[in-house]
XYZ file of C-alpha atoms in Angstrom:
527
model
C 7.437 -63.063 114.587
C 8.942 -64.008 111.219
C 11.397 -62.030 109.116
C 12.034 -62.553 105.432
C 15.393 -64.233 104.888
C 17.623 -62.297 102.534
C 20.729 -64.529 102.731
C 21.809 -68.140 103.106
C 25.022 -67.657 105.096
C 25.271 -66.312 108.641
C 27.818 -65.787 111.344
C 25.561 -67.716 113.715
C 22.402 -69.803 113.440
C 20.491 -70.434 116.654
C 18.401 -73.611 116.780
C 15.295 -73.007 118.894
C 13.607 -69.774 119.879
C 13.370 -70.052 123.661
C 14.581 -67.412 126.065
C 18.212 -68.584 126.001
C 18.258 -68.550 122.208
C 16.947 -64.989 122.201
C 19.604 -63.924 124.707
C 22.335 -65.340 122.455
C 20.841 -63.717 119.373
C 20.616 -60.348 121.102
C 24.237 -60.321 122.274
C 25.622 -61.520 118.950
C 23.533 -59.195 116.805
C 24.468 -56.268 119.032
C 28.102 -57.154 118.389
C 27.475 -56.833 114.642
C 27.192 -60.501 113.712
C 24.575 -61.805 111.307
C 22.242 -64.073 113.266
C 19.375 -66.366 112.271
C 17.016 -67.842 114.892
C 14.903 -70.850 113.872
C 11.877 -71.769 115.999
C 9.705 -74.831 115.348
C 6.541 -73.347 116.844
C 4.546 -70.426 115.476
C 5.690 -68.218 118.349
C 8.902 -67.486 120.208
C 9.627 -68.018 123.894
C 9.743 -71.783 124.400
C 8.487 -72.663 127.892
C 8.589 -69.039 129.077
C 5.348 -67.779 127.565
C 1.983 -66.431 128.701
C -1.198 -67.905 127.258
C -4.959 -67.638 127.628
C -5.752 -71.344 128.055
C -9.385 -70.978 129.076
C -11.975 -70.200 126.415
C -13.518 -66.758 126.556
C -11.485 -65.573 129.553
C -8.671 -63.003 129.280
C -6.481 -64.308 132.114
C -2.876 -64.813 130.963
C -1.201 -67.753 132.680
C 2.499 -68.589 132.767
C 1.644 -72.031 131.480
C 4.992 -73.787 131.908
C 7.767 -71.706 133.504
C 6.269 -69.384 136.088
C 8.831 -67.584 138.320
C 12.186 -65.870 137.766
C 15.255 -66.047 139.992
C 18.336 -67.011 138.000
C 18.091 -64.339 135.286
C 21.009 -62.036 136.185
C 20.354 -58.332 136.558
C 23.470 -57.926 134.412
C 21.782 -59.531 131.393
C 18.676 -57.401 131.870
C 20.836 -54.271 131.889
C 23.005 -55.345 128.960
C 19.991 -55.986 126.753
C 17.921 -53.045 128.066
C 15.014 -55.346 128.887
C 11.833 -53.548 129.855
C 10.786 -56.176 132.394
C 9.577 -55.746 135.957
C 10.108 -58.553 138.472
C 8.016 -58.158 141.620
C 8.728 -59.626 145.048
C 6.075 -61.746 146.701
C 4.892 -60.605 150.143
C 5.231 -64.129 151.550
C 8.204 -66.405 151.051
C 6.343 -69.582 151.991
C 3.449 -70.935 153.985
C 3.188 -74.590 154.996
C -0.216 -75.663 156.339
C -0.180 -78.611 158.728
C -2.529 -80.614 160.890
C -0.138 -82.397 163.247
C -0.139 -80.077 166.291
C -3.700 -80.900 167.371
C -5.315 -78.098 165.421
C -4.955 -76.736 161.871
C -1.913 -74.498 161.696
C 0.829 -73.376 159.392
C 4.465 -72.353 159.270
C 4.819 -68.829 157.865
C 8.060 -67.511 156.410
C 7.772 -63.803 155.639
C 9.748 -61.755 153.140
C 11.765 -60.322 154.731
C 11.713 -62.592 157.753
C 10.635 -60.964 160.996
C 8.917 -61.507 164.314
C 5.962 -63.348 162.757
C 8.297 -65.896 161.194
C 10.105 -66.520 164.461
C 6.813 -66.850 166.318
C 5.519 -69.285 163.705
C 8.596 -71.496 164.145
C 8.165 -71.365 167.909
C 4.497 -72.371 167.690
C 5.364 -75.325 165.455
C 8.445 -76.621 167.279
C 8.041 -75.403 170.874
C 11.248 -73.365 171.023
C 13.469 -70.978 169.070
C 16.120 -73.621 168.371
C 14.830 -74.665 164.962
C 14.526 -71.079 163.753
C 18.088 -70.398 164.879
C 19.202 -73.463 162.905
C 17.210 -72.188 159.918
C 18.874 -68.781 160.061
C 22.362 -70.266 160.335
C 21.759 -72.724 157.499
C 20.588 -70.069 155.073
C 23.428 -67.767 156.143
C 25.779 -70.576 155.090
C 23.890 -70.969 151.808
C 24.220 -67.218 151.247
C 27.988 -67.405 151.763
C 28.265 -69.976 148.985
C 25.851 -68.268 146.589
C 27.559 -64.896 147.099
C 30.714 -66.527 145.734
C 29.053 -68.434 142.904
C 26.541 -65.899 141.553
C 29.072 -63.376 140.182
C 30.860 -66.151 138.272
C 27.772 -67.239 136.328
C 28.350 -64.651 133.590
C 32.117 -65.169 133.530
C 34.310 -67.995 132.219
C 33.951 -71.115 134.360
C 35.837 -71.033 137.656
C 37.624 -74.159 138.830
C 36.016 -76.203 141.577
C 39.041 -75.743 143.841
C 38.821 -71.943 143.550
C 35.154 -71.870 144.534
C 35.797 -74.261 147.421
C 38.680 -72.121 148.683
C 36.404 -69.066 148.846
C 33.977 -70.528 151.414
C 34.315 -72.158 154.812
C 35.217 -75.881 154.557
C 32.165 -76.798 156.642
C 29.867 -75.048 154.179
C 31.444 -76.836 151.233
C 31.076 -80.139 153.050
C 27.424 -79.560 153.926
C 26.216 -78.187 150.580
C 28.524 -79.705 147.970
C 30.533 -82.686 149.198
C 27.942 -84.818 151.001
C 24.318 -85.687 150.105
C 22.014 -82.853 151.070
C 19.751 -85.253 152.967
C 22.505 -85.940 155.460
C 23.092 -82.230 155.990
C 19.401 -81.530 156.526
C 18.943 -84.290 159.091
C 22.090 -83.197 160.911
C 21.042 -79.556 161.117
C 17.264 -79.701 161.594
C 15.061 -81.714 163.928
C 11.504 -80.916 162.822
C 9.939 -82.974 160.019
C 8.125 -79.995 158.473
C 11.188 -77.757 158.490
C 13.368 -80.505 157.038
C 10.903 -80.985 154.211
C 10.660 -77.284 153.341
C 14.435 -77.087 153.025
C 14.596 -80.271 150.961
C 12.046 -79.266 148.316
C 14.435 -76.892 146.549
C 16.563 -79.935 145.760
C 13.683 -81.801 144.108
C 12.073 -79.371 141.648
C 11.873 -81.269 138.359
C 14.372 -83.789 139.729
C 13.395 -87.352 140.623
C 15.948 -88.378 143.206
C 16.327 -89.345 146.853
C 17.718 -86.717 149.187
C 20.472 -89.192 150.080
C 21.419 -90.049 146.502
C 25.164 -90.430 145.939
C 24.919 -88.662 142.568
C 24.312 -85.368 144.418
C 21.757 -84.357 141.771
C 19.650 -83.037 144.647
C 22.523 -80.838 145.855
C 22.977 -79.326 142.406
C 19.261 -78.695 142.015
C 19.206 -77.065 145.467
C 22.091 -74.734 144.626
C 20.438 -73.552 141.407
C 17.273 -72.723 143.281
C 19.129 -70.593 145.828
C 21.851 -68.790 143.875
C 19.924 -66.417 141.610
C 21.585 -62.966 141.750
C 23.190 -64.102 144.995
C 19.900 -63.968 146.909
C 17.891 -66.881 145.516
C 14.678 -64.842 145.574
C 12.028 -66.066 143.135
C 10.074 -63.143 141.701
C 6.934 -62.744 139.639
C 7.370 -61.247 136.143
C 4.755 -58.512 135.749
C 2.622 -59.371 132.737
C 3.479 -63.058 133.027
C 6.462 -65.045 131.749
C 5.627 -63.926 128.235
C 6.690 -60.414 129.191
C 10.258 -61.695 129.618
C 10.495 -63.455 126.254
C 8.601 -60.693 124.446
C 11.224 -58.244 125.698
C 14.020 -60.589 124.618
C 12.505 -61.063 121.159
C 12.209 -57.298 120.806
C 15.839 -56.855 121.854
C 17.024 -59.451 119.332
C 14.967 -57.962 116.501
C 16.084 -54.401 117.238
C 19.699 -55.594 117.220
C 19.188 -56.994 113.718
C 18.726 -60.730 114.288
C 16.501 -62.577 111.834
C 13.762 -64.424 113.735
C 11.890 -67.176 111.897
C 8.995 -69.115 113.405
C 7.332 -72.219 111.996
C 10.787 -73.504 111.059
C 11.514 -77.054 112.229
C 15.224 -77.866 112.031
C 15.733 -81.290 110.471
C 19.527 -81.651 110.422
C 22.820 -80.018 111.321
C 26.032 -81.041 109.552
C 29.472 -79.739 110.401
C 32.498 -79.108 108.248
C 35.936 -77.554 108.362
C 34.658 -73.992 108.352
C 31.329 -74.171 110.125
C 28.041 -75.976 109.697
C 24.973 -76.276 107.515
C 21.489 -76.229 109.024
C 18.451 -77.599 107.204
C 14.877 -76.871 108.236
C 11.309 -77.335 107.106
C 8.629 -74.633 106.810
C 5.191 -74.461 105.233
C 6.975 -73.389 102.044
C 9.219 -76.468 101.994
C 12.827 -77.396 102.789
C 15.419 -74.658 103.302
C 18.993 -74.423 104.407
C 21.801 -72.050 105.331
C 25.390 -72.183 106.487
C 27.025 -70.537 109.469
C 30.364 -70.362 111.158
C 28.674 -71.179 114.464
C 25.519 -73.083 115.375
C 24.085 -72.395 118.821
C 21.802 -75.084 120.222
C 18.872 -73.910 122.302
C 17.473 -77.441 122.253
C 18.446 -80.260 124.599
C 21.800 -82.030 124.087
C 19.879 -85.245 123.306
C 17.933 -83.446 120.584
C 20.956 -81.754 119.046
C 22.872 -85.043 118.908
C 19.954 -86.459 116.918
C 20.038 -83.514 114.482
C 23.755 -84.112 114.037
C 23.137 -87.823 113.409
C 25.568 -88.596 116.207
C 24.341 -91.663 118.071
C 27.844 -92.438 119.366
C 27.959 -89.445 121.713
C 24.228 -88.997 122.177
C 23.381 -88.871 125.909
C 20.607 -90.955 127.399
C 17.199 -89.437 126.830
C 16.202 -87.368 129.874
C 13.042 -88.104 131.836
C 11.102 -85.336 133.529
C 9.351 -85.543 136.881
C 6.557 -83.093 137.566
C 2.841 -82.434 137.377
C 1.716 -78.887 136.682
C -1.862 -77.791 137.238
C -3.046 -74.397 136.026
C -6.314 -73.125 137.479
C -8.437 -70.003 137.346
C -10.441 -69.338 140.519
C -13.601 -67.289 141.003
C -12.353 -66.578 144.522
C -9.572 -67.608 146.867
C -10.474 -70.547 149.145
C -10.509 -70.293 152.919
C -8.034 -72.278 155.002
C -8.977 -74.466 157.969
C -6.306 -72.693 160.016
C -8.047 -69.346 159.535
C -4.926 -67.759 158.018
C -5.686 -64.997 155.533
C -5.566 -66.682 152.094
C -3.991 -63.544 150.632
C -1.020 -64.234 152.886
C -0.977 -68.024 152.590
C -1.252 -68.171 148.803
C 0.944 -65.211 147.849
C 4.198 -67.112 148.307
C 5.051 -70.791 147.924
C 2.531 -73.001 149.708
C 4.088 -76.364 150.586
C 1.684 -79.319 150.579
C 2.558 -82.824 151.815
C 6.207 -81.804 151.777
C 7.317 -82.901 155.206
C 10.540 -84.892 155.307
C 8.791 -88.242 155.700
C 6.182 -87.293 153.083
C 8.917 -86.643 150.525
C 10.712 -89.901 151.178
C 7.524 -91.986 151.086
C 6.364 -90.352 147.858
C 9.757 -91.027 146.269
C 9.630 -94.693 147.260
C 6.070 -95.075 145.943
C 6.927 -93.444 142.619
C 10.104 -95.514 142.334
C 7.928 -98.614 142.726
C 5.743 -97.461 139.837
C 2.868 -96.055 141.883
C 1.363 -92.575 141.968
C 2.152 -91.238 145.463
C -0.807 -91.493 147.833
C -0.084 -88.011 149.215
C 1.862 -86.336 146.432
C 4.161 -83.514 147.534
C 3.564 -80.276 145.713
C 3.645 -76.502 145.830
C 0.971 -73.912 145.096
C 1.429 -70.349 143.854
C -1.017 -67.505 143.239
C 0.777 -65.087 140.913
C -2.198 -62.769 140.565
C -1.850 -61.699 144.213
C 1.475 -60.150 143.212
C 0.593 -59.214 139.622
C -3.137 -58.613 139.050
C -2.401 -57.287 135.552
C -2.441 -60.853 134.188
C -6.164 -60.985 134.948
C -7.013 -57.849 132.956
C -10.655 -56.879 133.638
C -11.237 -60.002 135.768
C -9.135 -58.626 138.642
C -11.836 -56.411 140.223
C -14.151 -59.454 140.309
C -11.973 -61.319 142.827
C -10.708 -63.834 140.250
C -7.243 -65.349 140.761
C -4.851 -67.715 139.045
C -3.480 -70.738 140.866
C -0.524 -72.921 139.905
C 0.282 -76.332 141.399
C 3.693 -77.923 140.799
C 3.883 -81.555 141.891
C 7.092 -83.406 142.813
C 8.017 -87.080 142.403
C 5.883 -87.490 139.286
C 8.324 -89.289 136.941
C 7.481 -89.556 133.262
C 7.286 -93.362 133.238
C 4.248 -93.296 135.550
C 2.217 -91.621 132.812
C 3.446 -93.209 129.589
C 3.141 -96.949 130.279
C 0.069 -99.176 130.062
C -1.368 -97.575 133.207
C -0.477 -94.062 132.056
C -3.979 -92.749 131.413
C -5.364 -94.083 134.692
C -2.343 -92.747 136.563
C -2.860 -89.302 135.074
C -6.408 -89.199 136.397
C -5.257 -90.484 139.796
C -2.412 -87.976 140.013
C -4.720 -85.015 139.395
C -7.263 -86.319 141.913
C -4.599 -86.792 144.586
C -3.058 -83.397 143.913
C -6.476 -81.791 144.366
C -6.989 -83.823 147.559
C -3.658 -82.546 148.928
C -4.921 -78.989 148.500
C -8.385 -79.746 149.893
C -6.866 -81.264 153.041
C -6.191 -77.755 154.335
C -9.285 -75.931 153.071
C -12.750 -75.473 154.546
C -14.173 -76.849 151.282
C -12.833 -78.124 147.979
C -10.677 -76.051 145.671
C -12.923 -77.273 142.849
C -15.781 -75.246 144.368
C -13.729 -72.126 143.659
C -12.670 -72.988 140.092
C -14.217 -70.768 137.421
C -16.002 -72.025 134.327
C -14.871 -71.004 130.861
C -17.077 -69.890 127.965
C -17.854 -73.551 127.231
C -18.912 -74.242 130.845
C -15.774 -76.303 131.460
C -13.699 -76.102 134.637
C -10.722 -73.784 134.235
C -8.218 -76.481 135.143
C -5.524 -77.956 132.940
C -2.897 -80.579 133.753
C 0.554 -80.808 132.194
C 2.593 -84.008 132.595
C 6.128 -84.621 131.297
C 4.862 -86.174 128.061
C 2.750 -83.051 127.452
C 5.850 -80.887 127.824
C 7.687 -83.097 125.335
C 4.807 -83.089 122.844
C 4.229 -79.349 122.987
C 7.746 -77.974 123.557
C 9.969 -80.781 122.197
C 11.800 -81.071 125.512
C 12.884 -84.729 125.537
C 11.168 -86.697 128.259
C 9.488 -83.503 129.414
C 12.591 -82.704 131.498
C 12.323 -79.023 132.402
C 16.117 -78.616 132.608
C 16.889 -80.648 129.426
C 18.663 -83.121 131.731
C 20.223 -83.175 135.193
C 21.834 -79.914 136.243
C 25.628 -79.596 136.399
C 27.716 -77.884 139.046
C 28.224 -74.266 137.929
C 31.995 -74.649 137.919
C 34.552 -76.750 136.075
C 36.053 -79.926 137.551
C 39.650 -79.380 138.595
C 41.016 -81.630 135.834
C 38.774 -80.370 133.046
C 40.415 -79.024 129.900
C 39.482 -75.398 129.368
C 41.449 -74.830 126.195
C 38.805 -73.401 123.861
C 36.378 -70.509 124.374
C 33.472 -72.990 124.341
C 35.114 -75.062 127.078
C 35.961 -71.997 129.142
C 32.355 -70.791 129.009
C 30.804 -74.216 129.646
C 29.005 -74.466 126.297
C 31.143 -76.986 124.393
C 29.890 -79.959 122.376
C 31.948 -82.618 120.568
C 31.827 -80.315 117.511
C 33.814 -77.079 117.299
C 31.122 -75.332 115.267
C 28.256 -76.268 117.596
C 27.766 -74.709 121.035
C 25.076 -75.295 123.668
C 23.191 -72.095 124.429
C 20.157 -73.546 126.251
C 19.466 -75.386 129.471
C 21.891 -78.097 128.367
C 24.856 -75.765 128.867
C 26.847 -76.346 132.051
C 25.187 -73.373 133.717
C 21.819 -73.792 132.024
C 18.507 -74.595 133.668
C 15.434 -72.554 134.612
C 14.686 -69.107 133.154
C 18.164 -67.669 133.483
C 19.527 -66.668 130.081
C 22.890 -67.963 131.320
C 23.326 -70.537 128.577
C 22.487 -67.921 125.987
C 24.808 -65.302 127.457
C 27.728 -67.683 127.843
C 27.434 -69.196 124.370
C 27.416 -65.714 122.886
C 30.529 -64.786 124.862
C 32.279 -67.939 123.644
C 31.471 -67.066 120.007
C 32.721 -63.518 120.429
C 35.894 -64.720 122.150
C 36.506 -67.236 119.361
C 36.267 -64.470 116.776
């Protein structure tokens, strides 16, 4: 989507055309501001897009981002987004082999008698399920306080802490999450399931003093106060298509194929330069909103003095198209097992061993990972393949740091990582998942792998870090200065004219639109 530019001065220029950028553009244009969005690629949406990656087949896969939780209902209402988010019938299923026979821990949505019975079969009593229920009730108390603040000026840490029980704050915020999990749960499988939400895209030990795992965990549980991860009907592209439509209808100018080359600030705003097929162009604006990573924006500003360290991602994503769902050794209906989050090699000890192996520069022998089948919830992404029993499958691998795949052993490690990820799936099947993978029009397996360096090369996310860097607490430190609108909304940079509107904002990360919403509010407040 490209509009002809009829001016060279704007109220706001947005660098990048991902979902956060489109949220900012929509709010600002609706408020009557002139807005220009510049996207390097030939399409909008960033990581939140749907593509047909397999030749000759119409299936639309959410190639990078794949589920939605953090996008507030408030933003969807404000922007009149025509998007449907569907609940999955299963929350999670964790196959295991350690009770003498193939089995699995089922967590329904909503939880019921089958979930309790599954816990009892695994652990031998109801104690662990009771601990599970109490733990997530405590999580819900914290997220019920935090979620409403995400689209408001930053609260102070002390105010959030005062709104929840001190024991909850201690367990979820003050001490490493690993300590809390081992104190509150006894079973290795249950401990691991809880821990995984603290490790998505984050290479860290559960006992790390930085508490990066705690912050990651909170973001994965606080969406709309419930933490439910839903499937966007039509694929992730349906979300960004709706946002692009909202921005265009509001009057924003959306330009694709425009690679920003520099940003320079002055007393009254900033100048942005970019390159297109037609050559170099430029425009000025009172405000520049950065939908790119802080590391990237610092480079565009030529500011090496305040440039943060380059982030490093940690994940392996496999996208597959299956002719049929595989059968599990446990005999569980695959339509139940695969419709939620399937945890593989994610027991507590598995996670710790994989972290230690990756830290030592080795591809984990039994890589932890999660599998999702979005087409069980949304068959529309398959188009006319759905009646044929075809399904999509997504694997997201943990503890796969970028450096494993970019050094001298990078190519060999990439092959090994894919093989071991496939083996972790096959461990629980009656055959191999590869026996179920469809062939494309060129007789090639419908399987693609995306490592951090692929994400960087294709989406310009530095280091392939899916959050643009480690996540921040969604509140302000008690001593932080909140003197300007940008500081109050958590979108400030060292430059008054430049605001973070993407995942690099204090409350950025995942498909949330929060960075975009909050940057737009800061601009409007400043005016």
